[in-house]
mmCIF file of C-alpha atoms and ligand atoms in Angstrom:
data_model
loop_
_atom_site.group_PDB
_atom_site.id
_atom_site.type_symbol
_atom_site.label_atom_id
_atom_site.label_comp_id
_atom_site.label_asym_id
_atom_site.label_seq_id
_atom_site.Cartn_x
_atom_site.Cartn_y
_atom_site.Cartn_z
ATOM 1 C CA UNK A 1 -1.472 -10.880 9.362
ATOM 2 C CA UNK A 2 1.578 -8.550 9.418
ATOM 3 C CA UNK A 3 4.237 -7.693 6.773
ATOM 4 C CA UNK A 4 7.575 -8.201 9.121
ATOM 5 C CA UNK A 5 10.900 -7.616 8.610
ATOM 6 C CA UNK A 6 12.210 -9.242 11.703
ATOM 7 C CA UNK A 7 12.294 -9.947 15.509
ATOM 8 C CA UNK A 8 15.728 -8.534 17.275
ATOM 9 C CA UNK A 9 15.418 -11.055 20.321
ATOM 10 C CA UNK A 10 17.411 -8.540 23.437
ATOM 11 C CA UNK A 11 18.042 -4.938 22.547
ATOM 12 C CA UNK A 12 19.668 -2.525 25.225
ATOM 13 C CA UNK A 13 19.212 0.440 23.314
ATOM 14 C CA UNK A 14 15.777 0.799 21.644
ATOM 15 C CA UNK A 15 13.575 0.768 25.135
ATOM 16 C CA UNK A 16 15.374 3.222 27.794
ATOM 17 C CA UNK A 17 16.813 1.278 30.655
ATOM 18 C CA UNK A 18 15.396 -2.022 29.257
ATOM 19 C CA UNK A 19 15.893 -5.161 27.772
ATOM 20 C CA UNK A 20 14.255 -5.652 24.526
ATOM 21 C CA UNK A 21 12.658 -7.398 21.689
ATOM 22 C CA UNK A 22 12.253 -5.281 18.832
ATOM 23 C CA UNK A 23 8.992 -6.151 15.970
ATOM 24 C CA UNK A 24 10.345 -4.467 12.675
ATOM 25 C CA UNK A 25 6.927 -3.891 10.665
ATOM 26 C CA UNK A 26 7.361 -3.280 7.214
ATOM 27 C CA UNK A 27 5.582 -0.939 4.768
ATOM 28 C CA UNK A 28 6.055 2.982 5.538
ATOM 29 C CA UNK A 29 3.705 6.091 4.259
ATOM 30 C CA UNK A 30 6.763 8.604 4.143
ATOM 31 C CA UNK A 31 9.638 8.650 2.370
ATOM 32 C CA UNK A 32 12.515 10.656 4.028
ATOM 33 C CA UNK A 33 15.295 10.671 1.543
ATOM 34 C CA UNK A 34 17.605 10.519 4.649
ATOM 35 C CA UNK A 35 15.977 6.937 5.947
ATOM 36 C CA UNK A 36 18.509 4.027 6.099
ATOM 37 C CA UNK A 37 16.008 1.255 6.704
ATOM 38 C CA UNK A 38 15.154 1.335 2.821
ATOM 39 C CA UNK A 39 13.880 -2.073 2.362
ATOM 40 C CA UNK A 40 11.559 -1.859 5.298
ATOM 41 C CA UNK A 41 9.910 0.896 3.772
ATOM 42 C CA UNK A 42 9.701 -0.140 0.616
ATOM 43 C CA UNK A 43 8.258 -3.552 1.838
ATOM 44 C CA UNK A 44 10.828 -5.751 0.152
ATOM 45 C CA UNK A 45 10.057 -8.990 -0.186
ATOM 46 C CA UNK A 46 13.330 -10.156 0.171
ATOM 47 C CA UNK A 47 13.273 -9.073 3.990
ATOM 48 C CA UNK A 48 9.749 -8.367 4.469
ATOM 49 C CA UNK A 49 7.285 -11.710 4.680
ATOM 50 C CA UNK A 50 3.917 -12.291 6.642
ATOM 51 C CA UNK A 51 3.273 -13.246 9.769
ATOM 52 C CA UNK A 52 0.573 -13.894 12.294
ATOM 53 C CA UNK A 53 -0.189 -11.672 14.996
ATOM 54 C CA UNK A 54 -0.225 -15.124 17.411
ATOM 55 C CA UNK A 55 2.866 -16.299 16.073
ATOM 56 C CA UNK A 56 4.627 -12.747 16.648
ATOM 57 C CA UNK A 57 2.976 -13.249 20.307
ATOM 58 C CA UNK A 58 4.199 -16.691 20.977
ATOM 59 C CA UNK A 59 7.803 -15.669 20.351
ATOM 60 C CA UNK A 60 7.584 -12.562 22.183
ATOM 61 C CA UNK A 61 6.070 -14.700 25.037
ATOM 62 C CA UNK A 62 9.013 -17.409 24.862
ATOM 63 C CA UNK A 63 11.894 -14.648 25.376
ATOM 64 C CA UNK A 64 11.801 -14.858 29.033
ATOM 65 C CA UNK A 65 15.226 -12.431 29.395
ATOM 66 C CA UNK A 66 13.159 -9.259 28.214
ATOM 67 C CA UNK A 67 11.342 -6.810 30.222
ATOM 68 C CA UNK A 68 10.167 -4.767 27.180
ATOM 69 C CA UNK A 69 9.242 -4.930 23.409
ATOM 70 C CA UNK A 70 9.376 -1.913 21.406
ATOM 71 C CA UNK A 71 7.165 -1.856 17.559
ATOM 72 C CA UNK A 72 8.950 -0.304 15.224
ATOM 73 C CA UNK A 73 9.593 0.095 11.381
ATOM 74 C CA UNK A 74 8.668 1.644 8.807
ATOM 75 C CA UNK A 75 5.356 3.154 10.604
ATOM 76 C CA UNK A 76 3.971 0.014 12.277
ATOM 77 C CA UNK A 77 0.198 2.023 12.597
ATOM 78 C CA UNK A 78 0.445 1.869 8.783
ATOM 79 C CA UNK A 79 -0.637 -1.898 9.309
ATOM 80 C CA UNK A 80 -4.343 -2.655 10.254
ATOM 81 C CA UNK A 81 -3.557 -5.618 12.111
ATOM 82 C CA UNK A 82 -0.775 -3.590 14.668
ATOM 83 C CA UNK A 83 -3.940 -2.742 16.988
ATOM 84 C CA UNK A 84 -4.448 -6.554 17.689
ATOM 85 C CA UNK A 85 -0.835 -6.745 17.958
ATOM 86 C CA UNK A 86 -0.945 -4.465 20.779
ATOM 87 C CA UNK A 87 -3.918 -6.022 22.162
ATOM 88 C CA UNK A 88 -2.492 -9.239 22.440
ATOM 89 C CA UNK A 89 1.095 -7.533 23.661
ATOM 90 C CA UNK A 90 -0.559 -5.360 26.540
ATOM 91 C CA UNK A 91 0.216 -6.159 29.678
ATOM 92 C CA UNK A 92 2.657 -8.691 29.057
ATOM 93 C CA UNK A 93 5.786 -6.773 28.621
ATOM 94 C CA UNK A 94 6.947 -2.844 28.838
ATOM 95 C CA UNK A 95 5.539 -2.188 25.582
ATOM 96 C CA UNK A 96 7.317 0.548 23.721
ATOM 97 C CA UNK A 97 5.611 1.784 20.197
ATOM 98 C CA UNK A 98 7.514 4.295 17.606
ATOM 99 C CA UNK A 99 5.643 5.958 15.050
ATOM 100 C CA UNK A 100 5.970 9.127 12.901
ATOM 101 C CA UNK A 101 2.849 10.900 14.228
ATOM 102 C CA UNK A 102 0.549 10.646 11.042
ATOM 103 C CA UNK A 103 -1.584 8.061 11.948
ATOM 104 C CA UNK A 104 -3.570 10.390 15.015
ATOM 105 C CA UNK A 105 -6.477 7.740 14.773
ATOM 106 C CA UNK A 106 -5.030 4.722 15.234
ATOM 107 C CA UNK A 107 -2.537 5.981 17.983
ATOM 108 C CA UNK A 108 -5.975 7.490 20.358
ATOM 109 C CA UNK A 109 -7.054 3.612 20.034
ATOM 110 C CA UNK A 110 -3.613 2.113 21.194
ATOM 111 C CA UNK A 111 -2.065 4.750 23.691
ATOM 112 C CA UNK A 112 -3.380 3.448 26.425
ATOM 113 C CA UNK A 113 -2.514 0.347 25.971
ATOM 114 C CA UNK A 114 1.383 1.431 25.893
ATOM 115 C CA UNK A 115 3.758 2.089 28.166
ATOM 116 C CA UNK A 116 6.371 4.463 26.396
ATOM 117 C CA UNK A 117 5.925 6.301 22.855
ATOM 118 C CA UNK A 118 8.556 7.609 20.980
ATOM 119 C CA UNK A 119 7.749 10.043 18.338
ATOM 120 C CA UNK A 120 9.791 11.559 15.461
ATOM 121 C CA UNK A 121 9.809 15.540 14.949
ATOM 122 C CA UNK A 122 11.022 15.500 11.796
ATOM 123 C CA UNK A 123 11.145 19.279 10.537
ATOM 124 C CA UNK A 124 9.663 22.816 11.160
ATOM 125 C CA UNK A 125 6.234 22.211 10.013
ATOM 126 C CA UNK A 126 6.694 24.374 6.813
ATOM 127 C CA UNK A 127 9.681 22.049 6.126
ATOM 128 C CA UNK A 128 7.676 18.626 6.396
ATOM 129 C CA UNK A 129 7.511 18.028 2.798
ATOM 130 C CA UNK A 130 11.393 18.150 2.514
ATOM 131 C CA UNK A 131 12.125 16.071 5.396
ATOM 132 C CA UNK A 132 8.868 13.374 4.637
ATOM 133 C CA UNK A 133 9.676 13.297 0.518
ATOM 134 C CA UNK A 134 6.534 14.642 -0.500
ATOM 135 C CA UNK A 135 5.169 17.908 -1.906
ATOM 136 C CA UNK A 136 1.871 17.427 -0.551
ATOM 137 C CA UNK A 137 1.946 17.297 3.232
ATOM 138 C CA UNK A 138 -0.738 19.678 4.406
ATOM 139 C CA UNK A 139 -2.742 16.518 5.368
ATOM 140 C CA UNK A 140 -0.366 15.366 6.789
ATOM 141 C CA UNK A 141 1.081 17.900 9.285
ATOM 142 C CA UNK A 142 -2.633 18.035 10.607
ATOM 143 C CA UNK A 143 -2.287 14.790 11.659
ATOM 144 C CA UNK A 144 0.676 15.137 13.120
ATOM 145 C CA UNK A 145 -0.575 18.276 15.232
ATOM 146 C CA UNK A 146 -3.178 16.076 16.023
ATOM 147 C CA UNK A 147 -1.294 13.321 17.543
ATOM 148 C CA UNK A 148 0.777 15.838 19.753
ATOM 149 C CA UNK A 149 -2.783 16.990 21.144
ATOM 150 C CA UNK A 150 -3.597 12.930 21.816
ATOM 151 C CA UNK A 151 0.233 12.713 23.063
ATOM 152 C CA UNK A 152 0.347 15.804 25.735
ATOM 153 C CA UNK A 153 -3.158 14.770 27.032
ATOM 154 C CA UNK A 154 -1.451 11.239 28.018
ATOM 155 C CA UNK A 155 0.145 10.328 30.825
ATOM 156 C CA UNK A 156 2.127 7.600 28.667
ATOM 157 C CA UNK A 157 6.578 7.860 28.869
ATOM 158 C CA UNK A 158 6.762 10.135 25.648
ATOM 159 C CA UNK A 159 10.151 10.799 23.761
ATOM 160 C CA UNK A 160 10.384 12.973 20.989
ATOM 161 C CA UNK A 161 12.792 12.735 18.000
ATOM 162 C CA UNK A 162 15.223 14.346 15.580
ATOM 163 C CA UNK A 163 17.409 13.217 12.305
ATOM 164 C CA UNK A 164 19.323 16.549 12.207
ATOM 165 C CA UNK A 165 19.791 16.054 8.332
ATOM 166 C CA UNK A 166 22.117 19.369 6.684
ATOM 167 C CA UNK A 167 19.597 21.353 4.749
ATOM 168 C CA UNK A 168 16.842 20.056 6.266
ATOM 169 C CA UNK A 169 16.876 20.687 9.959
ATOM 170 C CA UNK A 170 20.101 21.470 11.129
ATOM 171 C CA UNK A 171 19.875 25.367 11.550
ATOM 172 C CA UNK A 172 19.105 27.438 14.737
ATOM 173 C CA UNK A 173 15.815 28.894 13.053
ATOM 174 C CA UNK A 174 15.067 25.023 12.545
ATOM 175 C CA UNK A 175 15.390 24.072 16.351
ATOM 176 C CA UNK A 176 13.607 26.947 17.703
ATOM 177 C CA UNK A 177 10.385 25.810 15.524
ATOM 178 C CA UNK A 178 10.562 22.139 16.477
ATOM 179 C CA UNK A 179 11.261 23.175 20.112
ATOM 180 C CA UNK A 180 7.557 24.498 19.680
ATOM 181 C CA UNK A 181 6.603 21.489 18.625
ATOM 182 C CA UNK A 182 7.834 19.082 21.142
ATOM 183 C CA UNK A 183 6.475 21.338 23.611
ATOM 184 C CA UNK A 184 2.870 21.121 22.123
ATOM 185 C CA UNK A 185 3.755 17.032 22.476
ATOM 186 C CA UNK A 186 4.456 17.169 25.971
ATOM 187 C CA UNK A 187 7.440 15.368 26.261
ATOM 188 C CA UNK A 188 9.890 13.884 29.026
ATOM 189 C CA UNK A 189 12.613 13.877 26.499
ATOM 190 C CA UNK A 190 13.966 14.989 23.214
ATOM 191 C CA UNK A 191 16.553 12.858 21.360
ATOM 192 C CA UNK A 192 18.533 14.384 18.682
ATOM 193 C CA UNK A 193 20.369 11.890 16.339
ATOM 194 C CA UNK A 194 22.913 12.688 13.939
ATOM 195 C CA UNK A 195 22.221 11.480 10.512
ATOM 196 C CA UNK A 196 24.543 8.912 8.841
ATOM 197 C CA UNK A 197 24.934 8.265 4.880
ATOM 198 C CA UNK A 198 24.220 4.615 4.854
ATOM 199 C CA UNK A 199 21.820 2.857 2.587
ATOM 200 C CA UNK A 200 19.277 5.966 2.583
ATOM 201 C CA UNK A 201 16.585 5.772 0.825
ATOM 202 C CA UNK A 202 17.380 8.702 -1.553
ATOM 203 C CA UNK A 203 20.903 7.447 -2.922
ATOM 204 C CA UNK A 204 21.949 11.323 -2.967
ATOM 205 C CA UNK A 205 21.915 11.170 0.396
ATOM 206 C CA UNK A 206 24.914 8.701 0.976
ATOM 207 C CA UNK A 207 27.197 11.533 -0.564
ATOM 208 C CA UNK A 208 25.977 13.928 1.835
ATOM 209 C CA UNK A 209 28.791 14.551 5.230
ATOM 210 C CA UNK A 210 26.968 13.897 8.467
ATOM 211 C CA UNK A 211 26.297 17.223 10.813
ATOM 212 C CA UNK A 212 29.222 17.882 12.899
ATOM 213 C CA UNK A 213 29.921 17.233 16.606
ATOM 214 C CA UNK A 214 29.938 20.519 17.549
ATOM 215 C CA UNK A 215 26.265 21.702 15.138
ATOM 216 C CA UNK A 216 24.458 18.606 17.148
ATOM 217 C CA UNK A 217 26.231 19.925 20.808
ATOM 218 C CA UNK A 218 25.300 23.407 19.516
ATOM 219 C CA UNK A 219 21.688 21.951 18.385
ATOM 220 C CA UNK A 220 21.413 20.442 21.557
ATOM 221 C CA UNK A 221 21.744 23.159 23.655
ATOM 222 C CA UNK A 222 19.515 25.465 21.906
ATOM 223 C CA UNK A 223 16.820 22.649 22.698
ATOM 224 C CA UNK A 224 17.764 22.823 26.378
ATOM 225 C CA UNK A 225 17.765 25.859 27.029
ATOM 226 C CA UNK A 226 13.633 26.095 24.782
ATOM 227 C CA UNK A 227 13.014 23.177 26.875
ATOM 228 C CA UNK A 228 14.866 23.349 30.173
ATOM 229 C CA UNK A 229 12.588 21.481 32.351
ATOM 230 C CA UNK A 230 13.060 18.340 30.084
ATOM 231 C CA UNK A 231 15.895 15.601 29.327
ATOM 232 C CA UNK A 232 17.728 17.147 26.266
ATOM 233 C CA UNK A 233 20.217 13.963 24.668
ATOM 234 C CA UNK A 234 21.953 13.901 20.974
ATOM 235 C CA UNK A 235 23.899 11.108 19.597
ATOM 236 C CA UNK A 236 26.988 11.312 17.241
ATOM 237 C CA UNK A 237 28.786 8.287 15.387
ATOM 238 C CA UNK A 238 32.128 9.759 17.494
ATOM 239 C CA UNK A 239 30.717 10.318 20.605
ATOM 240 C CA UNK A 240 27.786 8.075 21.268
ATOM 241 C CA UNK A 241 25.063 9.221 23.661
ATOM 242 C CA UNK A 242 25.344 12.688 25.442
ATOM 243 C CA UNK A 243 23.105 14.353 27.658
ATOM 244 C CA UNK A 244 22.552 17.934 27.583
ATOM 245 C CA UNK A 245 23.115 19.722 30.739
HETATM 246 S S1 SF4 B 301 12.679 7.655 8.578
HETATM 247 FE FE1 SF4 B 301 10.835 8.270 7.421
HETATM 248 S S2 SF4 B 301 10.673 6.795 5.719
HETATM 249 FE FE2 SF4 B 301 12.071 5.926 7.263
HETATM 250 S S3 SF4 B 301 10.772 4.659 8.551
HETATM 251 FE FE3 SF4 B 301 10.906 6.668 9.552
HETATM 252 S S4 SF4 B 301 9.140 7.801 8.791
HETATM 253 FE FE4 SF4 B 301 9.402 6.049 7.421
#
């Protein structure tokens, strides 16, 4: 049994160059103040309800117009049952997982089982705590190191990801550590986003001015030049998708 928030039946933009369904699984173990998917985390029962692993399968199987299926949230390896998911999903479909990192375990079990993984960097390792909403997040960055060990000994599709959040990530200091860390991941491809105040989890945060055009081009090329032999790309709200050259 799974807590889900929903099924999005044909994505273009969550599985790179693919059709889609997206699982939403609900429940999360962070709490970035800058997250907009609020009530997945906070496994609201007005959007989150169970659901069987075969059931999830059976619709999945019926959507004949997909090529993928990406498992997202919240942190789907938060949920025991998201191995059997997998299991049952292998094979079938592309199968595309996201995850925040912390769950090293659970991701050596599934990885190769999947097809792509995509990965979020959230800070400078010293800066975890601030980015994740926690004080205590020693644990926690281990586990993280430890799934960019699992991840660069893979030969799974591997992206990695940034919310450039101001005051949290968004200085030059701040790219040049988590250059370090995508590169101890292994990655094909690093995706910085720019973050957007809309129903974030910390309501401070929907006062707070998304980074600028020009700090996520600047960002961006920083990361290229650290990581020049991968695919550098950021997004903006008033530019859309951009690759770094
Ligand atoms: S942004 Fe943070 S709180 Fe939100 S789903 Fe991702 S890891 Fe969880």
């Amino acid at each position: 049994m799974l807590d889900l928030a929903g099924i999005v039946d044909n994505s273009t933009i969550d599985y790179p160059g693919k059709i889609s369904a997206v699982i939403y699984l609900c429940g999360c173990d962070f709490r970035c103040p800058f997250c907009h998917n609020r009530e997945v985390v906070l496994n609201d029962p007005m959007v989150c309800k169970k659901a069987e692993v075969d059931e999830i399968v059976e619709e999945i199987n019926n959507n004949f117009l997909i090529e993928g299926v990406v498992i997202t949230g919240g942190e789907p390896l938060m949920q025991a049952d998201t191995v059997e998911l997998i299991i049952k999903l292998k094979g079938v479909k592309k199968l595309k997982l996201d995850t925040n990192a912390s769950f090293p375990n659970v991701l050596e079990k599934v990885i190769g089982m999947l097809d792509f993984v995509a990965i979020d960097v959230k800070a400078p390792y010293d800066k975890y705590g601030l980015a994740i909403g926690t004080s205590n997040f020693s644990e926690i960055v281990k586990n993280v190191q430890r799934s960019m060990v699992i991840l660069k000994s893979s030969d799974v599709s591997k992206e990695a990801r940034t919310t450039i959040v101001p005051g949290i990530n968004d200085s030059e200091e701040d790219m040049v550590q988590m250059c370090d860390i995508v590169k101890s991941g292994g990655f094909e491809m690093y995706s910085l986003q720019q973050f957007r105040p809309a129903n974030t989890l910390d309501p401070s945060y929907g006062d707070m001015k998304s980074p600028s055009v020009e700090i996520m081009r600047k960002l961006g090329q920083t990361a290229k030049k650290l990581l020049p032999t991968i695919k550098v790309r950021i997004s903006t709200i008033e530019h859309g998708f951009e690759d770094v050259l």
